Coordinates of C-alpha atoms in Angstrom, one line a residue:
M1 CA 0.0 0.0 0.0
H2 CA 1.3 3.4 -0.9
S3 CA 1.3 6.2 1.7
L4 CA -0.5 9.5 1.1
Q5 CA 2.8 11.1 0.8
Q6 CA 4.0 8.6 -1.8
L7 CA 0.7 9.0 -3.7
Y8 CA 1.1 12.9 -3.6
K9 CA 4.6 12.6 -5.1
I10 CA 3.0 10.6 -8.0
Y11 CA 0.2 13.1 -8.3
L12 CA 2.7 16.1 -8.7
Q13 CA 4.1 14.3 -11.8
H14 CA 0.7 13.4 -13.1
T15 CA -1.8 16.2 -12.1
N16 CA -4.6 15.4 -14.5
V17 CA -7.0 13.4 -12.4
I18 CA -9.7 11.3 -14.2
T19 CA -12.6 9.3 -12.7
D20 CA -14.4 8.3 -16.0
S21 CA -12.6 5.7 -18.0
R22 CA -14.1 7.0 -21.2
K23 CA -12.2 10.4 -20.7
V24 CA -8.8 9.0 -20.0
E25 CA -6.0 11.1 -21.5
P26 CA -2.3 10.1 -21.8
G27 CA -0.4 10.5 -18.6
C28 CA -3.4 10.9 -16.2
L29 CA -4.2 9.3 -13.0
F30 CA -7.3 7.2 -13.1
F31 CA -9.2 6.9 -9.9
A32 CA -11.4 3.6 -10.2
L33 CA -14.5 4.9 -8.3
K34 CA -17.6 2.7 -7.4
G35 CA -21.2 3.6 -7.7
E36 CA -24.5 1.8 -7.4
N37 CA -24.4 0.6 -11.0
F38 CA -20.7 0.6 -11.9
N39 CA -17.3 -0.6 -10.5
G40 CA -14.4 1.5 -11.8
N41 CA -11.9 -1.3 -10.9
K42 CA -13.3 -3.1 -13.9
F43 CA -12.1 -0.4 -16.2
A44 CA -8.6 0.0 -14.7
A45 CA -7.0 -2.1 -17.3
Q46 CA -8.8 -0.2 -20.1
A47 CA -7.6 3.1 -18.6
I48 CA -4.0 1.9 -18.5
E49 CA -4.3 0.7 -22.1
N50 CA -5.6 4.1 -23.1
G51 CA -2.6 6.0 -21.7
A52 CA -3.3 6.5 -18.0
A53 CA 0.0 6.7 -16.1
Y54 CA -1.5 4.9 -13.1
A55 CA -4.9 3.4 -12.0
I56 CA -5.8 3.8 -8.3
I57 CA -7.9 0.7 -7.4
D58 CA -9.3 -0.9 -4.2
E59 CA -9.8 -4.5 -5.4
A60 CA -6.6 -6.6 -5.5
D61 CA -8.1 -9.0 -8.1
F62 CA -7.5 -6.1 -10.6
Q63 CA -3.9 -5.3 -9.9
Q64 CA -1.9 -6.2 -12.9
G65 CA 1.4 -4.5 -12.4
E66 CA 3.4 -1.4 -11.1
Q67 CA 0.9 0.9 -12.8
Y68 CA -1.9 -0.2 -10.5
I69 CA -1.9 1.5 -7.0
L70 CA -3.9 -0.6 -4.6
V71 CA -5.5 1.5 -1.6
E72 CA -8.2 0.7 0.9
D73 CA -10.9 2.8 -0.6
V74 CA -10.5 4.8 -3.7
L75 CA -13.0 7.6 -2.9
S76 CA -11.6 8.1 0.6
T77 CA -8.1 8.3 -1.0
L78 CA -9.3 10.8 -3.7
Q79 CA -10.7 13.0 -0.8
K80 CA -7.6 12.8 1.3
L81 CA -5.2 13.4 -1.6
A82 CA -7.3 16.6 -2.4
R83 CA -7.2 17.8 1.2
H84 CA -3.4 17.3 1.2
H85 CA -3.0 19.4 -2.0
R86 CA -5.3 22.1 -0.6
Q87 CA -3.1 22.3 2.5
Q88 CA -0.2 23.2 0.3
F89 CA -1.7 26.6 -0.3
P90 CA -1.8 29.2 2.5
I91 CA -4.5 31.2 0.7
P92 CA -8.2 32.1 1.3
V93 CA -10.6 29.4 0.3
I94 CA -14.2 30.6 0.1
A95 CA -16.8 28.0 0.5
I96 CA -20.4 28.7 -1.0
T97 CA -23.5 26.7 -0.2
G98 CA -27.2 27.5 0.1
S99 CA -30.6 26.4 -1.3
N100 CA -30.7 28.8 -4.4
G101 CA -28.2 30.9 -6.3
K102 CA -25.0 28.9 -5.4
T103 CA -23.7 28.5 -9.0
T104 CA -24.5 32.0 -10.1
T105 CA -23.1 33.6 -6.8
K106 CA -20.1 31.3 -7.3
E107 CA -19.6 32.4 -10.9
L108 CA -20.0 36.0 -10.2
I109 CA -17.5 36.0 -7.2
S110 CA -15.1 34.0 -9.4
A111 CA -15.3 36.7 -12.1
V112 CA -14.7 39.4 -9.6
L113 CA -11.7 37.8 -7.9
S114 CA -10.2 36.6 -11.2
S115 CA -10.1 40.2 -12.4
H116 CA -7.4 41.0 -9.8
Y117 CA -6.0 37.7 -8.4
K118 CA -5.0 34.3 -9.8
A119 CA -8.4 32.6 -8.7
H120 CA -9.2 28.9 -8.9
C121 CA -13.0 28.2 -8.9
T122 CA -15.4 25.2 -9.1
K123 CA -16.2 24.5 -12.8
G124 CA -19.8 23.9 -13.5
N125 CA -21.5 22.3 -10.7
F126 CA -18.7 20.0 -9.4
N127 CA -20.0 20.6 -5.9
N128 CA -20.3 17.2 -4.2
H129 CA -18.1 14.6 -2.6
I130 CA -16.3 13.8 -5.8
G131 CA -16.5 17.2 -7.6
V132 CA -15.1 19.2 -4.8
P133 CA -11.9 16.8 -4.5
L134 CA -11.5 17.0 -8.3
T135 CA -11.7 20.9 -8.1
L136 CA -9.1 21.0 -5.4
L137 CA -6.8 18.6 -7.3
A138 CA -7.0 20.8 -10.4
M139 CA -5.8 23.9 -8.4
P140 CA -2.5 25.0 -10.1
P141 CA 0.7 26.4 -8.5
G142 CA 0.6 30.1 -7.9
T143 CA -3.2 30.2 -7.0
E144 CA -4.0 33.1 -4.8
V145 CA -7.6 32.5 -3.9
A146 CA -10.0 29.6 -4.4
V147 CA -13.8 29.7 -4.6
I148 CA -15.4 26.2 -3.9
E149 CA -19.1 25.6 -4.3
M150 CA -20.6 23.0 -2.0
G151 CA -23.9 21.2 -2.7
A152 CA -25.8 18.8 -0.5
N153 CA -29.1 16.9 -0.3
H154 CA -28.4 15.1 3.0
K155 CA -27.1 16.1 6.5
N156 CA -23.4 15.8 7.2
E157 CA -22.4 16.3 3.5
I158 CA -21.4 20.1 3.9
D159 CA -19.4 19.0 6.9
L160 CA -17.5 16.4 4.8
L161 CA -16.9 18.9 2.1
C162 CA -15.5 21.4 4.6
R163 CA -13.1 18.8 6.0
I164 CA -11.7 18.3 2.5
A165 CA -11.5 21.8 1.3
E166 CA -10.8 23.5 4.8
P167 CA -12.4 26.8 3.9
T168 CA -11.1 30.1 5.5
H169 CA -14.2 32.0 4.4
G170 CA -17.7 30.9 3.6
L171 CA -21.3 32.1 2.9
I172 CA -24.6 30.6 2.7
T173 CA -26.7 32.2 -0.1
N174 CA -30.0 31.4 1.6
I175 CA -32.2 28.7 3.3
G176 CA -35.2 27.6 1.2
S177 CA -37.3 24.6 0.3
A178 CA -34.9 22.6 -1.7
H179 CA -34.0 18.8 -1.5
L180 CA -36.7 18.4 1.2
E181 CA -36.8 14.6 0.5
G182 CA -33.2 14.3 1.7
F183 CA -33.4 17.0 4.5
G184 CA -36.9 16.0 5.8
S185 CA -38.1 19.6 6.5
I186 CA -36.9 23.2 6.3
D187 CA -35.4 22.7 9.8
G188 CA -33.3 19.9 8.2
V189 CA -32.2 22.4 5.5
K190 CA -31.1 24.9 8.1
E191 CA -29.2 22.2 10.0
A192 CA -27.4 20.9 7.0
K193 CA -26.4 24.3 5.5
S194 CA -25.4 25.6 8.8
E195 CA -22.6 22.9 8.9
L196 CA -20.5 25.4 7.0
Y197 CA -21.1 27.9 9.8
H198 CA -20.0 25.3 12.4
Y199 CA -16.8 24.6 10.6
L200 CA -16.0 28.3 10.2
A201 CA -16.7 28.9 14.0
S202 CA -14.4 26.1 15.1
H203 CA -11.6 27.0 12.7
K204 CA -11.6 30.8 13.2
G205 CA -13.0 31.3 9.7
V206 CA -14.8 34.4 8.4
A207 CA -18.5 34.3 7.4
F208 CA -20.2 36.6 4.9
I209 CA -23.9 37.1 6.1
N210 CA -26.7 38.5 4.0
Q211 CA -28.9 40.1 6.7
D212 CA -31.9 40.2 4.4
E213 CA -32.1 36.4 4.1
D214 CA -34.2 34.6 6.7
F215 CA -32.4 32.4 9.4
L216 CA -28.7 33.4 8.4
T217 CA -28.0 35.8 11.2
E218 CA -29.4 33.6 13.9
L219 CA -27.6 30.5 12.4
A220 CA -24.3 32.4 12.5
K221 CA -24.5 33.4 16.2
G222 CA -21.5 31.0 17.0
I223 CA -19.2 32.6 14.6
K224 CA -16.8 35.3 15.9
W225 CA -15.5 36.7 12.7
K226 CA -18.6 37.9 10.5
I227 CA -19.0 40.4 7.6
F228 CA -22.6 41.5 7.4
Y229 CA -24.2 43.0 4.4
K230 CA -27.7 43.9 3.1
K231 CA -29.8 45.9 0.6
G232 CA -29.8 49.7 1.5
E233 CA -30.0 53.1 0.1
S234 CA -26.6 54.3 1.6
P235 CA -23.9 52.4 -0.3
L236 CA -21.3 55.1 0.6
S237 CA -22.0 54.8 4.4
D238 CA -18.8 54.0 6.2
R239 CA -20.7 52.0 8.8
L240 CA -21.1 48.4 8.8
P241 CA -22.9 46.3 7.5
F242 CA -22.0 46.8 3.8
E243 CA -25.0 48.4 2.1
V244 CA -25.6 47.8 -1.7
Q245 CA -28.3 49.7 -3.5
L246 CA -30.8 48.2 -5.9
I247 CA -31.4 50.7 -8.5
S248 CA -33.5 48.7 -10.9
D249 CA -34.4 45.1 -11.6
T250 CA -36.5 45.3 -14.8
P251 CA -35.4 43.7 -17.1
F252 CA -31.8 43.6 -15.8
V253 CA -30.5 44.2 -12.3
K254 CA -28.7 47.4 -11.7
I255 CA -26.9 48.2 -8.5
A256 CA -24.6 50.6 -6.7
F257 CA -21.9 49.8 -4.0
A258 CA -18.8 51.6 -2.6
S259 CA -15.5 50.4 -3.7
H260 CA -12.9 49.6 -1.0
K261 CA -11.6 53.1 -1.4
G262 CA -15.1 54.6 -0.9
K263 CA -15.9 55.5 -4.5
Y264 CA -19.6 55.1 -5.6
I265 CA -19.7 52.5 -8.3
S266 CA -22.9 51.7 -10.4
V267 CA -23.2 48.3 -12.2
N268 CA -25.4 47.3 -15.2
S269 CA -25.6 43.5 -15.0
H270 CA -27.0 41.0 -17.5
L271 CA -29.0 39.2 -14.9
I272 CA -32.7 39.5 -14.7
G273 CA -35.1 39.8 -11.7
A274 CA -34.8 41.0 -8.1
Y275 CA -34.0 37.4 -7.1
N276 CA -30.5 37.9 -8.8
F277 CA -29.8 40.9 -6.7
N278 CA -28.6 39.0 -3.8
N279 CA -26.2 37.1 -6.0
I280 CA -24.6 40.3 -7.4
M281 CA -24.6 42.1 -4.2
T282 CA -22.6 39.2 -2.6
A283 CA -20.1 39.4 -5.3
A284 CA -19.7 43.1 -4.9
V285 CA -19.2 42.8 -1.2
L286 CA -16.6 40.0 -1.5
G287 CA -14.7 42.0 -4.1
T288 CA -14.7 45.0 -1.8
Y289 CA -13.6 42.8 1.2
F290 CA -10.8 41.4 -0.9
K291 CA -9.7 44.8 -2.0
V292 CA -10.5 44.3 -5.7
P293 CA -10.6 47.8 -7.3
G294 CA -14.1 49.1 -7.8
Q295 CA -13.8 49.5 -11.6
K296 CA -12.6 45.8 -11.8
V297 CA -15.6 44.7 -9.8
K298 CA -17.9 46.6 -12.1
A299 CA -16.3 45.3 -15.3
A300 CA -16.3 41.7 -14.0
I301 CA -20.1 41.8 -13.1
E302 CA -21.0 43.7 -16.3
K303 CA -19.2 41.1 -18.5
Y304 CA -20.9 38.1 -16.8
V305 CA -23.7 36.7 -19.1
P306 CA -25.7 33.8 -17.7
A307 CA -25.6 30.5 -19.6
N308 CA -26.6 26.9 -19.1
N309 CA -30.3 27.5 -18.9
R310 CA -29.9 29.9 -15.8
S311 CA -31.9 33.1 -16.0
Q312 CA -31.2 33.6 -19.7
L313 CA -33.2 36.3 -21.6
L314 CA -33.7 35.2 -25.2
Y315 CA -35.5 36.8 -28.2
I316 CA -36.8 34.5 -30.8
G317 CA -38.9 36.3 -33.5
T318 CA -41.4 38.6 -31.8
N319 CA -41.3 36.5 -28.6
T320 CA -39.4 36.8 -25.5
F321 CA -38.2 33.9 -23.4
I322 CA -37.0 33.6 -19.8
L323 CA -35.1 30.4 -19.8
D324 CA -34.5 29.3 -16.1
A325 CA -34.6 25.5 -16.5
Y326 CA -31.4 24.4 -14.8
N327 CA -33.0 23.8 -11.4
A328 CA -36.2 24.5 -9.4
N329 CA -37.6 24.2 -6.0
P330 CA -40.4 26.0 -4.3
T331 CA -38.5 29.0 -3.3
S332 CA -36.9 29.6 -6.7
M333 CA -40.1 28.9 -8.5
G334 CA -42.0 31.4 -6.4
N335 CA -39.3 34.1 -7.0
A336 CA -39.4 33.4 -10.7
L337 CA -43.2 33.7 -10.9
S338 CA -43.2 36.9 -8.9
H339 CA -40.6 38.5 -11.2
F340 CA -42.4 37.3 -14.4
S341 CA -45.5 39.0 -13.1
K342 CA -43.8 42.4 -13.0
I343 CA -42.6 42.2 -16.6
A344 CA -44.6 44.5 -19.0
G345 CA -46.7 42.7 -21.5
N346 CA -50.2 41.3 -21.9
K347 CA -49.5 38.0 -23.4
K348 CA -47.5 36.1 -20.6
I349 CA -47.3 32.3 -20.6
A350 CA -45.6 30.4 -17.7
I351 CA -44.2 26.9 -18.6
L352 CA -43.6 25.2 -15.4
G353 CA -41.7 21.8 -15.0
A354 CA -41.8 19.6 -12.0
M355 CA -39.8 20.4 -8.8
R356 CA -37.9 17.2 -7.8
E357 CA -36.5 15.8 -4.6
L358 CA -39.5 17.1 -2.4
G359 CA -40.6 13.8 -1.0
K360 CA -43.8 14.0 0.9
Y361 CA -44.0 17.7 0.4
S362 CA -44.2 17.4 -3.4
E363 CA -47.9 17.5 -3.9
G364 CA -48.5 20.5 -1.6
E365 CA -45.7 22.4 -3.0
H366 CA -46.8 22.0 -6.6
R367 CA -50.3 22.9 -5.7
K368 CA -49.0 26.1 -4.0
V369 CA -47.0 27.0 -7.1
L370 CA -50.0 26.5 -9.4
R371 CA -52.1 28.7 -7.1
Q372 CA -49.6 31.4 -7.2
A373 CA -49.3 31.2 -10.9
L374 CA -53.2 31.6 -11.2
Q375 CA -53.2 34.6 -9.0
Y376 CA -50.9 36.6 -11.3
G377 CA -53.3 36.3 -14.2
F378 CA -51.0 34.9 -16.9
E379 CA -52.7 34.1 -20.2
K380 CA -51.7 30.5 -20.0
I381 CA -50.0 28.2 -17.4
I382 CA -48.4 25.1 -19.0
T383 CA -47.4 22.3 -16.6
V384 CA -45.2 19.5 -17.4
C385 CA -44.8 16.1 -15.5
E386 CA -47.1 14.2 -13.2
E387 CA -46.1 16.2 -10.2
F388 CA -48.3 19.0 -11.4
E389 CA -51.4 16.7 -11.4
V390 CA -52.7 17.9 -8.1
G391 CA -56.4 18.3 -8.7
I392 CA -56.4 22.1 -9.8
N393 CA -58.6 22.5 -12.9
D394 CA -58.6 25.9 -14.6
R395 CA -59.2 26.8 -18.3
K396 CA -55.8 28.6 -18.4
I397 CA -53.9 25.4 -17.3
I398 CA -52.6 23.1 -20.1
H399 CA -50.8 20.0 -18.9
F400 CA -48.3 17.7 -20.7
K401 CA -46.8 14.4 -19.5
N402 CA -43.3 15.4 -20.6
A403 CA -41.2 17.9 -22.3
Q404 CA -41.2 16.0 -25.7
Q405 CA -45.0 16.1 -25.7
L406 CA -45.1 19.8 -24.9
K407 CA -42.6 20.6 -27.8
K408 CA -44.8 18.8 -30.4
W409 CA -47.7 21.0 -29.4
F410 CA -45.5 24.1 -29.0
K411 CA -44.3 23.9 -32.6
K412 CA -47.8 23.8 -33.9
Q413 CA -48.8 27.1 -32.1
N414 CA -48.4 30.5 -33.7
F415 CA -47.4 32.9 -30.8
N416 CA -46.5 36.4 -31.5
N417 CA -45.4 39.2 -29.1
A418 CA -45.6 36.8 -26.2
H419 CA -43.4 36.5 -23.1
F420 CA -42.6 33.0 -21.8
L421 CA -41.2 31.9 -18.4
I422 CA -39.6 28.6 -18.7
K423 CA -38.8 27.2 -15.2
G424 CA -38.3 23.6 -13.9
S425 CA -36.0 21.1 -12.7
R426 CA -33.0 20.0 -14.9
S427 CA -34.3 16.5 -15.2
V428 CA -37.5 17.7 -17.0
G429 CA -35.6 19.0 -19.8
L430 CA -37.6 22.0 -20.7
E431 CA -34.6 23.6 -22.6
I432 CA -35.5 21.4 -25.6
L433 CA -38.3 24.1 -26.4
M434 CA -35.4 26.3 -27.4
E435 CA -34.0 23.6 -29.9
P436 CA -35.0 23.8 -33.7

């Protein structure tokens, strides 16, 4: 068995870490992970054949030579190696978790910090017990600050990720009704997300706390080092908490904040809706805290254009689409509907896909969303998937079993000068409406 130090020396010679045998590249390290329906050990030989320098395995039957490194548990070894690599960097490591807005906030903070520092950030949504180690192991020499997104749908997962990434700073975007199936209740969500606060409290870390969000100030009582911020009308105030001004949110969010040198800076973002204000505010606050020049903060936020089906504003013909189909839970769905109701236009159509991972709360939460949508008086409410079959009948509601069925119907319609909100969980696949 190799020691962690021995394995780390090998890693330093082969820093490209791969866990999918189909993506093996010459000279990489292949970690043979296991899942419910696969065993990476079975693909170790194929990985070596395809050019991997070494295969890390945990079943001796698959060891065929010096290029096979046998360990007790591949996943645990990956996580320990990642933590050891992170420990070689005496730098700020910022952890981000929360029910909504994690990825957008992470990308905005990354853009801001990268404008002034050599920053290393989570790519995509690599935010779980495998993604976080892979993110850390991809951190190159010379990195000055790291931004690590942490996702969870069960208790103790954030705690594990904190013990791997060892954050020095952290923030919770918000506490909402997400992953209720795994967390059990909103109290379960609070308990799970606050594992980040507990870690920071016990390791003398700094927490950034949005005072406008429910529960966060209370949950952070045990933390000594806290930076508070909120929406306010006095961004130039030299008193804490930091205040960031919301100038406009239709269609795009415009804010103002004070740079770390006290200059008034206004920012015109490409993000829509008041629900994105907090994400932008947080990025501005962290940029100010880490002394990024105000004009660089402004430029970074203004250059950021959402992608990957997150809050995208699209114009096709005479119609306008808000495509926000990467994720959905009761909180984000409610925010999206509220914003959509404020947009000018007579012909507004909400296309709503199911919200997943709600467990016993699913029927009640889908019923609430439908009632909220009906109250706003949209011309049509189109629902997709069986979760929305909750016994509410209204002439405005059109229901489809899946996104493919919806698309067939949609292509036959002749919509003009209409506004569409497309919102649903990623697994529903509503983005196919945007495909030819």
